[in-house]
Amino acid sequence: MKMIALWLGIGAVILLGAYIRLAPSDPAKWHVAPVGEQNRDLEGGAIRVVETGPDGLAKLDAIARDTPRTSVLAGSVDEGMITYITRTNVIGFPDYTTAQQDGDTLRIYARLRFGRSDFGVNRARVEGWLALLQP
């Protein structure tokens, strides 16, 4: 009986891991404009509003694309808004970061998909990107 429970537990963990890695990312849900006029730290993410000049999104795009395990979900520099998916190394949890250029202002909204807390991972990633954005 214990062996069956063990195998069922292992199977459940494998299925959960497969779901986390393979669950589709709907651009209609995740590629949304960041809202806010000030920086905010959230339990599962962060919002940053910075003055970058009109080319902030293009510079951030180069930095984000150079980040390991990060890809574009939707958008482009030409559209003025891009949403990235960054996955954790081991399990592959997806985090979504949307950046939008509004004149000289760059708005960034980073958030998790699964769970309630990201332990500051999204905030740290965005802060790292912004540090690289500085001249």
PDB file of C-alpha atoms in Angstrom:
ATOM      1  CA  MET A   1       0.000   0.000   0.000  1.00  0.00           C
ATOM      2  CA  LYS A   2       2.861   2.380   0.800  1.00  0.00           C
ATOM      3  CA  MET A   3       4.452   1.636  -2.562  1.00  0.00           C
ATOM      4  CA  ILE A   4       1.255   2.537  -4.393  1.00  0.00           C
ATOM      5  CA  ALA A   5       0.990   5.811  -2.458  1.00  0.00           C
ATOM      6  CA  LEU A   6       4.617   6.589  -3.258  1.00  0.00           C
ATOM      7  CA  TRP A   7       4.124   5.968  -6.980  1.00  0.00           C
ATOM      8  CA  LEU A   8       0.912   8.012  -7.006  1.00  0.00           C
ATOM      9  CA  GLY A   9       2.777  10.866  -5.308  1.00  0.00           C
ATOM     10  CA  ILE A  10       5.624  10.693  -7.808  1.00  0.00           C
ATOM     11  CA  GLY A  11       3.128  10.626 -10.669  1.00  0.00           C
ATOM     12  CA  ALA A  12       1.311  13.673  -9.279  1.00  0.00           C
ATOM     13  CA  VAL A  13       4.570  15.624  -9.035  1.00  0.00           C
ATOM     14  CA  ILE A  14       5.473  14.718 -12.624  1.00  0.00           C
ATOM     15  CA  LEU A  15       2.025  15.746 -13.890  1.00  0.00           C
ATOM     16  CA  LEU A  16       2.187  19.044 -12.003  1.00  0.00           C
ATOM     17  CA  GLY A  17       5.633  19.753 -13.425  1.00  0.00           C
ATOM     18  CA  ALA A  18       4.419  18.958 -16.940  1.00  0.00           C
ATOM     19  CA  TYR A  19       1.430  21.257 -16.503  1.00  0.00           C
ATOM     20  CA  ILE A  20       3.629  24.127 -15.281  1.00  0.00           C
ATOM     21  CA  ARG A  21       5.991  23.749 -18.240  1.00  0.00           C
ATOM     22  CA  LEU A  22       3.381  23.083 -20.932  1.00  0.00           C
ATOM     23  CA  ALA A  23       0.408  25.252 -19.911  1.00  0.00           C
ATOM     24  CA  PRO A  24      -0.316  27.669 -22.754  1.00  0.00           C
ATOM     25  CA  SER A  25       0.310  31.380 -22.234  1.00  0.00           C
ATOM     26  CA  ASP A  26      -2.621  33.361 -23.616  1.00  0.00           C
ATOM     27  CA  PRO A  27      -1.434  36.757 -24.922  1.00  0.00           C
ATOM     28  CA  ALA A  28      -4.955  38.136 -24.413  1.00  0.00           C
ATOM     29  CA  LYS A  29      -4.541  37.554 -20.672  1.00  0.00           C
ATOM     30  CA  TRP A  30      -0.868  38.412 -20.147  1.00  0.00           C
ATOM     31  CA  HIS A  31      -0.051  41.019 -22.831  1.00  0.00           C
ATOM     32  CA  VAL A  32      -1.843  43.913 -21.142  1.00  0.00           C
ATOM     33  CA  ALA A  33      -0.662  47.469 -20.634  1.00  0.00           C
ATOM     34  CA  PRO A  34       0.937  48.181 -17.257  1.00  0.00           C
ATOM     35  CA  VAL A  35      -1.213  50.499 -15.139  1.00  0.00           C
ATOM     36  CA  GLY A  36       0.276  52.928 -12.672  1.00  0.00           C
ATOM     37  CA  GLU A  37       2.145  56.168 -12.297  1.00  0.00           C
ATOM     38  CA  GLN A  38       4.451  55.132  -9.467  1.00  0.00           C
ATOM     39  CA  ASN A  39       6.677  52.245  -8.416  1.00  0.00           C
ATOM     40  CA  ARG A  40       4.964  49.507  -6.427  1.00  0.00           C
ATOM     41  CA  ASP A  41       6.141  46.222  -4.984  1.00  0.00           C
ATOM     42  CA  LEU A  42       3.486  43.512  -5.044  1.00  0.00           C
ATOM     43  CA  GLU A  43       3.383  40.152  -3.301  1.00  0.00           C
ATOM     44  CA  GLY A  44       3.802  38.387  -6.634  1.00  0.00           C
ATOM     45  CA  GLY A  45       5.553  41.033  -8.678  1.00  0.00           C
ATOM     46  CA  ALA A  46       6.491  44.676  -9.170  1.00  0.00           C
ATOM     47  CA  ILE A  47       5.566  47.766 -11.136  1.00  0.00           C
ATOM     48  CA  ARG A  48       8.230  50.247 -12.148  1.00  0.00           C
ATOM     49  CA  VAL A  49       7.738  53.606 -13.884  1.00  0.00           C
ATOM     50  CA  VAL A  50      10.945  55.228 -15.121  1.00  0.00           C
ATOM     51  CA  GLU A  51      11.933  58.085 -17.379  1.00  0.00           C
ATOM     52  CA  THR A  52      14.122  56.582 -20.091  1.00  0.00           C
ATOM     53  CA  GLY A  53      13.664  58.809 -23.095  1.00  0.00           C
ATOM     54  CA  PRO A  54      11.873  57.571 -26.212  1.00  0.00           C
ATOM     55  CA  ASP A  55      14.242  54.639 -26.792  1.00  0.00           C
ATOM     56  CA  GLY A  56      13.852  52.986 -23.368  1.00  0.00           C
ATOM     57  CA  LEU A  57      11.808  50.056 -24.657  1.00  0.00           C
ATOM     58  CA  ALA A  58      14.309  49.283 -27.412  1.00  0.00           C
ATOM     59  CA  LYS A  59      17.168  49.259 -24.898  1.00  0.00           C
ATOM     60  CA  LEU A  60      15.198  47.167 -22.399  1.00  0.00           C
ATOM     61  CA  ASP A  61      14.254  44.720 -25.164  1.00  0.00           C
ATOM     62  CA  ALA A  62      17.918  44.007 -25.886  1.00  0.00           C
ATOM     63  CA  ILE A  63      18.577  43.438 -22.173  1.00  0.00           C
ATOM     64  CA  ALA A  64      15.528  41.195 -21.704  1.00  0.00           C
ATOM     65  CA  ARG A  65      16.300  39.066 -24.770  1.00  0.00           C
ATOM     66  CA  ASP A  66      19.788  38.506 -23.379  1.00  0.00           C
ATOM     67  CA  THR A  67      18.352  37.183 -20.093  1.00  0.00           C
ATOM     68  CA  PRO A  68      18.525  33.393 -19.731  1.00  0.00           C
ATOM     69  CA  ARG A  69      15.234  31.492 -20.153  1.00  0.00           C
ATOM     70  CA  THR A  70      13.437  34.642 -21.386  1.00  0.00           C
ATOM     71  CA  SER A  71      11.401  34.840 -24.583  1.00  0.00           C
ATOM     72  CA  VAL A  72       8.850  37.184 -26.123  1.00  0.00           C
ATOM     73  CA  LEU A  73       5.205  36.227 -25.668  1.00  0.00           C
ATOM     74  CA  ALA A  74       3.726  39.111 -27.654  1.00  0.00           C
ATOM     75  CA  GLY A  75       4.408  42.618 -28.886  1.00  0.00           C
ATOM     76  CA  SER A  76       7.408  44.441 -30.288  1.00  0.00           C
ATOM     77  CA  VAL A  77       9.386  47.648 -29.975  1.00  0.00           C
ATOM     78  CA  ASP A  78       7.508  49.010 -33.004  1.00  0.00           C
ATOM     79  CA  GLU A  79       4.173  48.321 -31.281  1.00  0.00           C
ATOM     80  CA  GLY A  80       5.404  50.110 -28.155  1.00  0.00           C
ATOM     81  CA  MET A  81       4.720  47.196 -25.808  1.00  0.00           C
ATOM     82  CA  ILE A  82       6.303  43.775 -25.261  1.00  0.00           C
ATOM     83  CA  THR A  83       5.485  40.934 -22.881  1.00  0.00           C
ATOM     84  CA  TYR A  84       8.253  38.501 -21.942  1.00  0.00           C
ATOM     85  CA  ILE A  85       8.085  35.092 -20.294  1.00  0.00           C
ATOM     86  CA  THR A  86      10.977  34.227 -18.003  1.00  0.00           C
ATOM     87  CA  ARG A  87      11.066  30.686 -16.624  1.00  0.00           C
ATOM     88  CA  THR A  88      12.787  29.440 -13.486  1.00  0.00           C
ATOM     89  CA  ASN A  89      15.771  27.208 -14.032  1.00  0.00           C
ATOM     90  CA  VAL A  90      14.680  23.921 -12.464  1.00  0.00           C
ATOM     91  CA  ILE A  91      10.885  23.666 -12.509  1.00  0.00           C
ATOM     92  CA  GLY A  92      10.189  26.156 -15.283  1.00  0.00           C
ATOM     93  CA  PHE A  93       7.679  28.376 -13.469  1.00  0.00           C
ATOM     94  CA  PRO A  94       6.700  31.180 -15.871  1.00  0.00           C
ATOM     95  CA  ASP A  95       6.836  34.840 -14.862  1.00  0.00           C
ATOM     96  CA  TYR A  96       5.450  37.527 -17.165  1.00  0.00           C
ATOM     97  CA  THR A  97       6.953  40.986 -17.637  1.00  0.00           C
ATOM     98  CA  THR A  98       5.204  43.585 -19.751  1.00  0.00           C
ATOM     99  CA  ALA A  99       7.039  46.765 -20.730  1.00  0.00           C
ATOM    100  CA  GLN A 100       5.326  49.693 -22.440  1.00  0.00           C
ATOM    101  CA  GLN A 101       6.840  52.884 -23.820  1.00  0.00           C
ATOM    102  CA  ASP A 102       4.687  55.993 -23.274  1.00  0.00           C
ATOM    103  CA  GLY A 103       6.595  58.980 -24.620  1.00  0.00           C
ATOM    104  CA  ASP A 104       9.710  59.242 -22.456  1.00  0.00           C
ATOM    105  CA  THR A 105       8.190  57.004 -19.761  1.00  0.00           C
ATOM    106  CA  LEU A 106       8.733  53.250 -19.576  1.00  0.00           C
ATOM    107  CA  ARG A 107       6.207  51.262 -17.533  1.00  0.00           C
ATOM    108  CA  ILE A 108       7.146  47.739 -16.483  1.00  0.00           C
ATOM    109  CA  TYR A 109       4.849  45.213 -14.828  1.00  0.00           C
ATOM    110  CA  ALA A 110       6.404  41.910 -13.731  1.00  0.00           C
ATOM    111  CA  ARG A 111       4.261  39.196 -12.138  1.00  0.00           C
ATOM    112  CA  LEU A 112       4.044  35.518 -11.435  1.00  0.00           C
ATOM    113  CA  ARG A 113       1.570  33.091 -12.935  1.00  0.00           C
ATOM    114  CA  PHE A 114       1.418  30.356 -10.313  1.00  0.00           C
ATOM    115  CA  GLY A 115       1.281  30.833  -6.560  1.00  0.00           C
ATOM    116  CA  ARG A 116       0.919  33.873  -4.343  1.00  0.00           C
ATOM    117  CA  SER A 117       4.463  35.005  -3.676  1.00  0.00           C
ATOM    118  CA  ASP A 118       7.499  35.129  -5.910  1.00  0.00           C
ATOM    119  CA  PHE A 119       9.931  35.795  -3.029  1.00  0.00           C
ATOM    120  CA  GLY A 120      11.017  39.030  -4.754  1.00  0.00           C
ATOM    121  CA  VAL A 121      12.242  37.327  -7.930  1.00  0.00           C
ATOM    122  CA  ASN A 122      10.293  39.549 -10.336  1.00  0.00           C
ATOM    123  CA  ARG A 123      11.292  42.734  -8.519  1.00  0.00           C
ATOM    124  CA  ALA A 124      14.942  41.668  -8.549  1.00  0.00           C
ATOM    125  CA  ARG A 125      14.864  40.836 -12.266  1.00  0.00           C
ATOM    126  CA  VAL A 126      13.288  44.189 -13.178  1.00  0.00           C
ATOM    127  CA  GLU A 127      15.692  46.084 -10.923  1.00  0.00           C
ATOM    128  CA  GLY A 128      18.564  44.232 -12.619  1.00  0.00           C
ATOM    129  CA  TRP A 129      17.259  45.134 -16.057  1.00  0.00           C
ATOM    130  CA  LEU A 130      16.855  48.785 -15.039  1.00  0.00           C
ATOM    131  CA  ALA A 131      20.387  48.858 -13.616  1.00  0.00           C
ATOM    132  CA  LEU A 132      21.705  47.681 -16.987  1.00  0.00           C
ATOM    133  CA  LEU A 133      19.563  50.321 -18.709  1.00  0.00           C
ATOM    134  CA  GLN A 134      21.419  53.136 -16.932  1.00  0.00           C
ATOM    135  CA  PRO A 135      24.277  54.743 -18.886  1.00  0.00           C
TER     136      PRO A 135
END
